[in-house]
CSV table of C-alpha atoms in Angstrom, one decimal:
chain,number,residue,atom,x,y,z
A,261,UNK,CA,90.3,84.3,117.4
A,262,UNK,CA,87.6,86.0,115.4
A,263,UNK,CA,85.2,83.9,113.3
A,264,UNK,CA,83.6,85.7,110.4
A,265,UNK,CA,80.4,84.4,108.8
A,266,UNK,CA,80.0,85.2,105.1
A,267,UNK,CA,76.4,85.4,104.2
A,268,UNK,CA,75.3,84.6,100.6
A,269,UNK,CA,75.0,87.6,98.3
A,270,UNK,CA,71.9,87.6,96.0
A,271,UNK,CA,72.3,89.3,92.7
A,272,UNK,CA,69.1,89.4,90.7
A,273,UNK,CA,68.5,91.0,87.3
A,274,UNK,CA,65.0,92.4,87.3
A,275,UNK,CA,62.9,90.8,84.5
A,276,UNK,CA,60.8,94.0,83.9
A,277,UNK,CA,63.1,96.9,84.2
A,278,UNK,CA,66.9,97.4,83.5
A,279,UNK,CA,67.8,97.1,87.1
A,280,UNK,CA,70.0,94.8,89.1
A,281,UNK,CA,69.3,94.2,92.8
A,282,UNK,CA,72.0,93.1,95.3
A,283,UNK,CA,70.8,91.7,98.7
A,284,UNK,CA,73.2,90.8,101.5
A,285,UNK,CA,72.9,90.3,105.3
A,286,UNK,CA,75.6,91.3,107.7
A,287,UNK,CA,76.3,90.3,111.3
A,288,UNK,CA,76.6,93.9,112.3
A,289,UNK,CA,74.2,96.7,113.2
A,290,UNK,CA,73.2,98.8,110.3
A,291,UNK,CA,74.9,101.9,111.9
A,292,UNK,CA,78.3,100.2,111.4
A,293,UNK,CA,77.5,99.1,107.8
A,294,UNK,CA,76.3,102.6,107.0
A,295,UNK,CA,79.5,104.1,108.5
A,296,UNK,CA,81.6,101.7,106.4
A,297,UNK,CA,80.0,103.3,103.3
A,298,UNK,CA,80.1,106.9,104.4
A,299,UNK,CA,83.6,107.1,105.9
A,300,UNK,CA,86.2,107.3,103.1
A,301,UNK,CA,88.9,105.5,105.0
A,302,UNK,CA,86.6,102.6,105.8
A,303,UNK,CA,85.1,102.5,102.3
A,304,UNK,CA,88.5,102.2,100.7
A,305,UNK,CA,89.3,99.2,102.9
A,306,UNK,CA,86.5,97.0,101.6
A,307,UNK,CA,85.4,98.3,98.3
A,308,UNK,CA,85.9,96.1,95.2
A,309,UNK,CA,87.4,92.7,94.5
A,310,UNK,CA,90.2,91.1,96.5
A,311,UNK,CA,93.1,92.0,94.3
A,312,UNK,CA,92.4,95.6,93.8
A,313,UNK,CA,93.2,98.8,95.8
A,314,UNK,CA,90.8,101.7,96.1
A,315,UNK,CA,92.3,105.2,96.2
A,316,UNK,CA,89.8,107.8,97.2
A,317,UNK,CA,90.0,111.2,95.4
A,318,UNK,CA,87.0,112.5,97.2
A,319,UNK,CA,84.1,110.9,99.2
A,320,UNK,CA,81.8,113.6,100.5
A,321,UNK,CA,79.0,111.2,101.4
A,322,UNK,CA,76.2,113.6,102.3
A,323,UNK,CA,73.1,114.8,100.4
A,324,UNK,CA,74.5,117.0,97.6
A,325,UNK,CA,78.0,115.7,97.9
A,326,UNK,CA,80.1,113.9,95.3
A,327,UNK,CA,82.7,111.2,95.1
A,328,UNK,CA,85.5,109.9,92.9
A,329,UNK,CA,87.8,106.9,93.5
A,330,UNK,CA,90.3,105.0,91.5
A,331,UNK,CA,90.7,101.3,91.6
A,332,UNK,CA,94.2,99.9,90.8
A,333,UNK,CA,95.5,96.5,89.9
A,334,UNK,CA,98.9,95.7,88.3
A,335,UNK,CA,99.4,99.2,87.2
A,336,UNK,CA,95.9,99.5,85.6
A,337,UNK,CA,93.6,102.2,86.8
A,338,UNK,CA,89.8,102.3,86.7
A,339,UNK,CA,88.1,105.5,87.9
A,340,UNK,CA,84.5,105.9,89.1
A,341,UNK,CA,82.5,109.0,90.1
A,342,UNK,CA,79.1,110.2,91.0
A,343,UNK,CA,77.0,112.4,93.2
A,344,UNK,CA,75.0,111.7,96.3
A,345,UNK,CA,71.3,112.7,95.7
A,346,UNK,CA,70.3,111.7,99.3
A,347,UNK,CA,72.1,110.3,102.3
A,348,UNK,CA,69.8,109.5,105.2
A,349,UNK,CA,71.7,108.5,108.4
A,350,UNK,CA,71.8,104.7,108.8
A,351,UNK,CA,69.1,104.0,106.3
A,352,UNK,CA,69.5,105.2,102.8
A,353,UNK,CA,72.0,106.3,100.1
A,354,UNK,CA,70.8,107.4,96.7
A,355,UNK,CA,73.6,108.2,94.3
A,356,UNK,CA,74.7,108.2,90.7
A,357,UNK,CA,77.5,105.9,89.5
A,358,UNK,CA,79.7,106.1,86.4
A,359,UNK,CA,82.8,104.3,85.2
A,360,UNK,CA,84.9,107.0,83.6
A,361,UNK,CA,85.8,104.7,80.8
A,362,UNK,CA,82.1,104.8,79.8
A,363,UNK,CA,81.0,108.2,81.2
A,364,UNK,CA,77.6,108.2,79.4
A,365,UNK,CA,76.5,104.9,81.0
A,366,UNK,CA,75.3,106.5,84.3
A,367,UNK,CA,73.5,104.3,86.8
A,368,UNK,CA,71.1,105.5,89.5
A,369,UNK,CA,71.8,103.5,92.7
A,370,UNK,CA,69.8,103.1,95.8
A,371,UNK,CA,71.2,101.5,99.0
A,372,UNK,CA,68.8,100.6,101.8
A,373,UNK,CA,69.8,99.2,105.2
A,374,UNK,CA,67.2,97.4,107.3
A,375,UNK,CA,67.7,96.5,111.0
A,376,UNK,CA,67.1,92.8,111.5
A,377,UNK,CA,67.5,92.9,115.3
A,378,UNK,CA,70.2,91.0,117.3
A,379,UNK,CA,72.9,93.3,115.9
A,380,UNK,CA,72.2,92.2,112.3
A,381,UNK,CA,71.1,94.0,109.2
A,382,UNK,CA,70.2,93.6,105.5
A,383,UNK,CA,71.6,95.7,102.7
A,384,UNK,CA,69.7,96.0,99.4
A,385,UNK,CA,71.4,97.9,96.6
A,386,UNK,CA,69.7,98.5,93.3
A,387,UNK,CA,71.4,99.9,90.1
A,388,UNK,CA,69.1,101.3,87.4
A,389,UNK,CA,70.3,102.0,83.9
A,390,UNK,CA,68.5,103.0,80.7
A,391,UNK,CA,68.9,99.7,78.7
A,392,UNK,CA,68.8,96.0,79.3
A,393,UNK,CA,72.0,95.6,77.3
A,394,UNK,CA,73.7,98.1,79.6
A,395,UNK,CA,72.5,96.3,82.7
A,396,UNK,CA,73.4,92.8,81.4
A,397,UNK,CA,76.8,94.0,80.3
A,398,UNK,CA,77.4,95.5,83.8
A,399,UNK,CA,76.4,92.2,85.4
A,400,UNK,CA,78.5,90.2,83.0
A,401,UNK,CA,81.6,92.4,83.5
A,402,UNK,CA,82.6,90.7,86.7
A,403,UNK,CA,80.3,92.5,89.1
A,404,UNK,CA,79.5,89.3,91.0
A,405,UNK,CA,83.1,88.6,91.9
A,406,UNK,CA,83.7,92.3,92.9
A,407,UNK,CA,80.6,92.4,95.1
A,408,UNK,CA,81.2,89.1,96.8
A,409,UNK,CA,84.9,89.7,97.5
A,410,UNK,CA,84.1,93.3,98.6
A,411,UNK,CA,81.5,92.2,101.0
A,412,UNK,CA,83.8,89.5,102.4
A,413,UNK,CA,86.3,92.3,103.2
A,414,UNK,CA,83.5,94.3,104.7
A,415,UNK,CA,82.5,91.3,106.9
A,416,UNK,CA,86.1,91.2,108.2
A,417,UNK,CA,86.2,94.9,108.8
A,418,UNK,CA,82.9,94.8,110.7
A,419,UNK,CA,84.1,91.9,112.8
A,420,UNK,CA,87.4,93.5,113.7
A,421,UNK,CA,86.3,97.0,114.4
B,87,UNK,CA,57.3,143.1,66.6
B,88,UNK,CA,58.9,139.7,67.4
B,89,UNK,CA,57.2,136.6,66.0
B,90,UNK,CA,57.9,133.5,68.0
B,91,UNK,CA,57.5,130.1,66.4
B,92,UNK,CA,56.5,127.3,68.8
B,93,UNK,CA,57.7,123.9,67.7
B,94,UNK,CA,55.9,120.8,68.6
B,95,UNK,CA,57.1,119.0,71.6
B,96,UNK,CA,57.2,115.2,71.4
B,97,UNK,CA,56.7,113.2,74.6
B,98,UNK,CA,57.2,109.5,74.1
B,99,UNK,CA,56.9,106.8,76.8
B,100,UNK,CA,59.5,104.2,75.9
B,101,UNK,CA,57.8,100.7,75.4
B,102,UNK,CA,60.8,98.7,76.8
B,103,UNK,CA,62.1,100.7,79.7
B,104,UNK,CA,60.5,103.0,82.3
B,105,UNK,CA,61.7,106.1,80.6
B,106,UNK,CA,60.0,109.1,79.0
B,107,UNK,CA,61.7,111.1,76.2
B,108,UNK,CA,60.9,114.7,75.5
B,109,UNK,CA,62.1,116.1,72.1
B,110,UNK,CA,61.8,119.8,71.1
B,111,UNK,CA,63.5,122.1,68.6
B,112,UNK,CA,64.3,125.7,69.2
B,113,UNK,CA,65.0,128.6,66.9
B,114,UNK,CA,68.0,129.5,68.9
B,115,UNK,CA,71.6,128.3,69.1
B,116,UNK,CA,72.2,125.5,71.6
B,117,UNK,CA,74.6,127.8,73.6
B,118,UNK,CA,71.6,130.0,74.4
B,119,UNK,CA,69.3,127.1,75.3
B,120,UNK,CA,72.1,125.7,77.5
B,121,UNK,CA,72.5,129.0,79.2
B,122,UNK,CA,68.8,129.2,79.9
B,123,UNK,CA,69.1,125.9,81.8
B,124,UNK,CA,72.3,126.8,83.7
B,125,UNK,CA,71.6,130.4,84.7
B,126,UNK,CA,69.3,130.4,87.7
B,127,UNK,CA,67.6,133.7,86.8
B,128,UNK,CA,66.9,132.6,83.3
B,129,UNK,CA,65.8,129.1,84.4
B,130,UNK,CA,63.3,130.6,86.8
B,131,UNK,CA,61.7,132.7,84.0
B,132,UNK,CA,60.7,129.8,81.8
B,133,UNK,CA,60.5,126.6,84.0
B,134,UNK,CA,57.1,125.0,84.5
B,135,UNK,CA,53.5,125.7,83.4
B,136,UNK,CA,52.1,129.1,82.6
B,137,UNK,CA,50.4,129.8,85.9
B,138,UNK,CA,53.2,128.9,88.2
B,139,UNK,CA,56.1,130.8,89.6
B,140,UNK,CA,59.5,129.2,90.1
B,141,UNK,CA,61.5,130.4,93.2
B,142,UNK,CA,65.2,129.2,93.1
B,143,UNK,CA,66.6,128.1,96.4
B,144,UNK,CA,69.9,127.0,94.8
B,145,UNK,CA,70.9,126.2,91.2
B,146,UNK,CA,74.6,125.3,91.1
B,147,UNK,CA,74.4,123.8,87.6
B,148,UNK,CA,77.9,122.3,87.3
B,149,UNK,CA,79.3,118.8,87.6
B,150,UNK,CA,78.9,117.9,91.3
B,151,UNK,CA,76.5,120.8,92.1
B,152,UNK,CA,72.9,120.6,93.3
B,153,UNK,CA,69.7,122.4,93.0
B,154,UNK,CA,66.4,123.1,94.7
B,155,UNK,CA,63.5,125.1,93.5
B,156,UNK,CA,59.9,125.8,94.7
B,157,UNK,CA,57.0,126.2,92.3
B,158,UNK,CA,54.1,128.2,93.6
B,159,UNK,CA,50.5,128.7,92.5
B,160,UNK,CA,47.6,130.1,94.5
B,161,UNK,CA,49.5,129.7,97.8
B,162,UNK,CA,50.4,126.1,97.1
B,163,UNK,CA,54.1,125.2,97.1
B,164,UNK,CA,55.8,122.2,95.3
B,165,UNK,CA,59.5,121.7,95.9
B,166,UNK,CA,61.9,119.8,93.7
B,167,UNK,CA,65.6,119.0,94.2
B,168,UNK,CA,68.5,117.0,92.8
B,169,UNK,CA,72.2,116.9,92.0
B,170,UNK,CA,74.1,117.4,88.8
B,171,UNK,CA,76.1,114.3,87.9
B,172,UNK,CA,77.6,115.9,84.8
B,173,UNK,CA,77.3,119.3,83.1
B,174,UNK,CA,79.1,119.5,79.7
B,175,UNK,CA,79.1,123.0,78.3
B,176,UNK,CA,76.4,123.5,75.6
B,177,UNK,CA,75.9,119.7,75.2
B,178,UNK,CA,74.8,117.7,78.1
B,179,UNK,CA,73.3,117.8,81.6
B,180,UNK,CA,72.9,114.6,83.6
B,181,UNK,CA,71.0,115.1,86.9
B,182,UNK,CA,68.8,113.5,89.4
B,183,UNK,CA,65.2,114.9,90.0
B,184,UNK,CA,62.8,114.4,92.9
B,185,UNK,CA,59.6,116.0,93.9
B,186,UNK,CA,59.9,116.5,97.7
B,187,UNK,CA,56.3,115.2,98.1
B,188,UNK,CA,57.5,111.8,96.9
B,189,UNK,CA,61.2,111.9,97.8
B,190,UNK,CA,61.8,108.2,97.1
B,191,UNK,CA,60.7,108.4,93.5
B,192,UNK,CA,64.0,109.7,92.1
B,193,UNK,CA,64.5,110.1,88.4
B,194,UNK,CA,67.7,110.1,86.5
B,195,UNK,CA,67.5,112.8,83.8
B,196,UNK,CA,69.7,113.3,80.7
B,197,UNK,CA,69.4,116.5,78.6
B,198,UNK,CA,71.2,116.6,75.3
B,199,UNK,CA,71.5,119.6,73.0
B,200,UNK,CA,72.3,119.1,69.3
B,201,UNK,CA,73.3,121.9,66.9
B,202,UNK,CA,71.0,121.8,63.8
B,203,UNK,CA,72.8,124.7,62.0
B,204,UNK,CA,71.2,128.0,61.0
B,205,UNK,CA,71.0,129.1,64.6
B,206,UNK,CA,68.7,126.2,65.6
B,207,UNK,CA,69.0,123.2,67.9
B,208,UNK,CA,67.2,120.2,69.2
B,209,UNK,CA,66.8,119.3,72.9
B,210,UNK,CA,66.2,115.7,74.0
B,211,UNK,CA,65.5,115.1,77.6
B,212,UNK,CA,65.0,111.6,79.0
B,213,UNK,CA,63.7,110.8,82.5
B,214,UNK,CA,64.4,107.3,83.8
B,215,UNK,CA,62.7,105.8,86.9
B,216,UNK,CA,62.6,102.3,88.4
B,217,UNK,CA,59.0,101.3,87.5
B,218,UNK,CA,56.5,101.7,84.6
B,219,UNK,CA,53.8,102.7,87.1
B,220,UNK,CA,56.0,105.5,88.4
B,221,UNK,CA,56.8,106.6,84.8
B,222,UNK,CA,53.2,106.5,83.7
B,223,UNK,CA,52.1,108.3,86.8
B,224,UNK,CA,54.6,111.1,86.1
B,225,UNK,CA,53.4,111.4,82.5
B,226,UNK,CA,49.8,111.5,83.6
B,227,UNK,CA,50.4,114.1,86.3
B,228,UNK,CA,50.2,117.0,83.9
B,229,UNK,CA,53.7,116.7,82.6
B,230,UNK,CA,52.7,117.5,79.1
B,231,UNK,CA,51.1,120.8,80.0
B,232,UNK,CA,54.0,121.8,82.1
B,233,UNK,CA,56.6,120.9,79.4
B,234,UNK,CA,54.6,122.6,76.6
B,235,UNK,CA,53.9,125.8,78.5
B,236,UNK,CA,57.4,125.9,79.9
B,237,UNK,CA,59.0,125.6,76.4
B,238,UNK,CA,56.7,128.3,75.0
B,239,UNK,CA,58.0,130.6,77.7
B,240,UNK,CA,61.5,129.5,76.8
B,241,UNK,CA,60.8,130.3,73.1
B,242,UNK,CA,59.8,133.9,74.1
B,243,UNK,CA,62.8,134.3,76.3
B,244,UNK,CA,65.2,133.1,73.6
B,245,UNK,CA,63.5,135.4,71.0
B,246,UNK,CA,63.7,138.4,73.3
B,247,UNK,CA,67.2,138.1,74.7
């Protein structure tokens, strides 16, 4: 039997700039967490809240690549897309992010993975937008549930793989 | 003889978010101003301050494309790169921007072209970064000279083409 520990996810809205910062530890080496972001099949297995499916249209996770995926639930579809500004093996992903229902609200996202030793790592992901209203709307839109449930799925994937 | 009018460039640092907004009118239709951004040969002819040359490594200005160029002056080289999140014909370019000497200081840039009628247009370009220190350092680094001299070259290019 596999026991999976779910670490607490911290979601902090920056007081000074329109940015939200998500911090989460994983009981897995950062190489595996990085691969779960880069590999389209793995990414689709954990991304998003528990009740939603992720269908990958493209996920070319390398510097200069782009992505598009569609999340589905009860026949509703929500599509997201962006480009990868920089992908640094096991360490860093800088990308843009847009919900196609609000294509002009583009976020600049920065994912950093730190090795904590003993096969553990810390993920920090910041999302920057151009207004506090936009940032607060994003946080209020159910982001916390999606992030928490997604990372719980990622915990299970990392424990089982 | 061609007379070229140079409009004033407004460069405004936003008081609330770490963003700088450049606004400039051109005595040319927005289709021509758009093309001068998209076409690599045209872009290289006007980009940057008067004393610098722009060498294009790649300039695939379409949604999902990427770019890299090197500016040279007196044997010094300064390289810049990014990805195009969205390119909307004659209207909009959303891209990332990084100086390779400071690769972690990535900006999210948004260029909007508005038709003013009578063959004129207004360009608005915003650069968003994740700290006021970064934004203010960018503005203080000689941005104003580069923008003004670059747009004066663009005026001449638009008048002559």
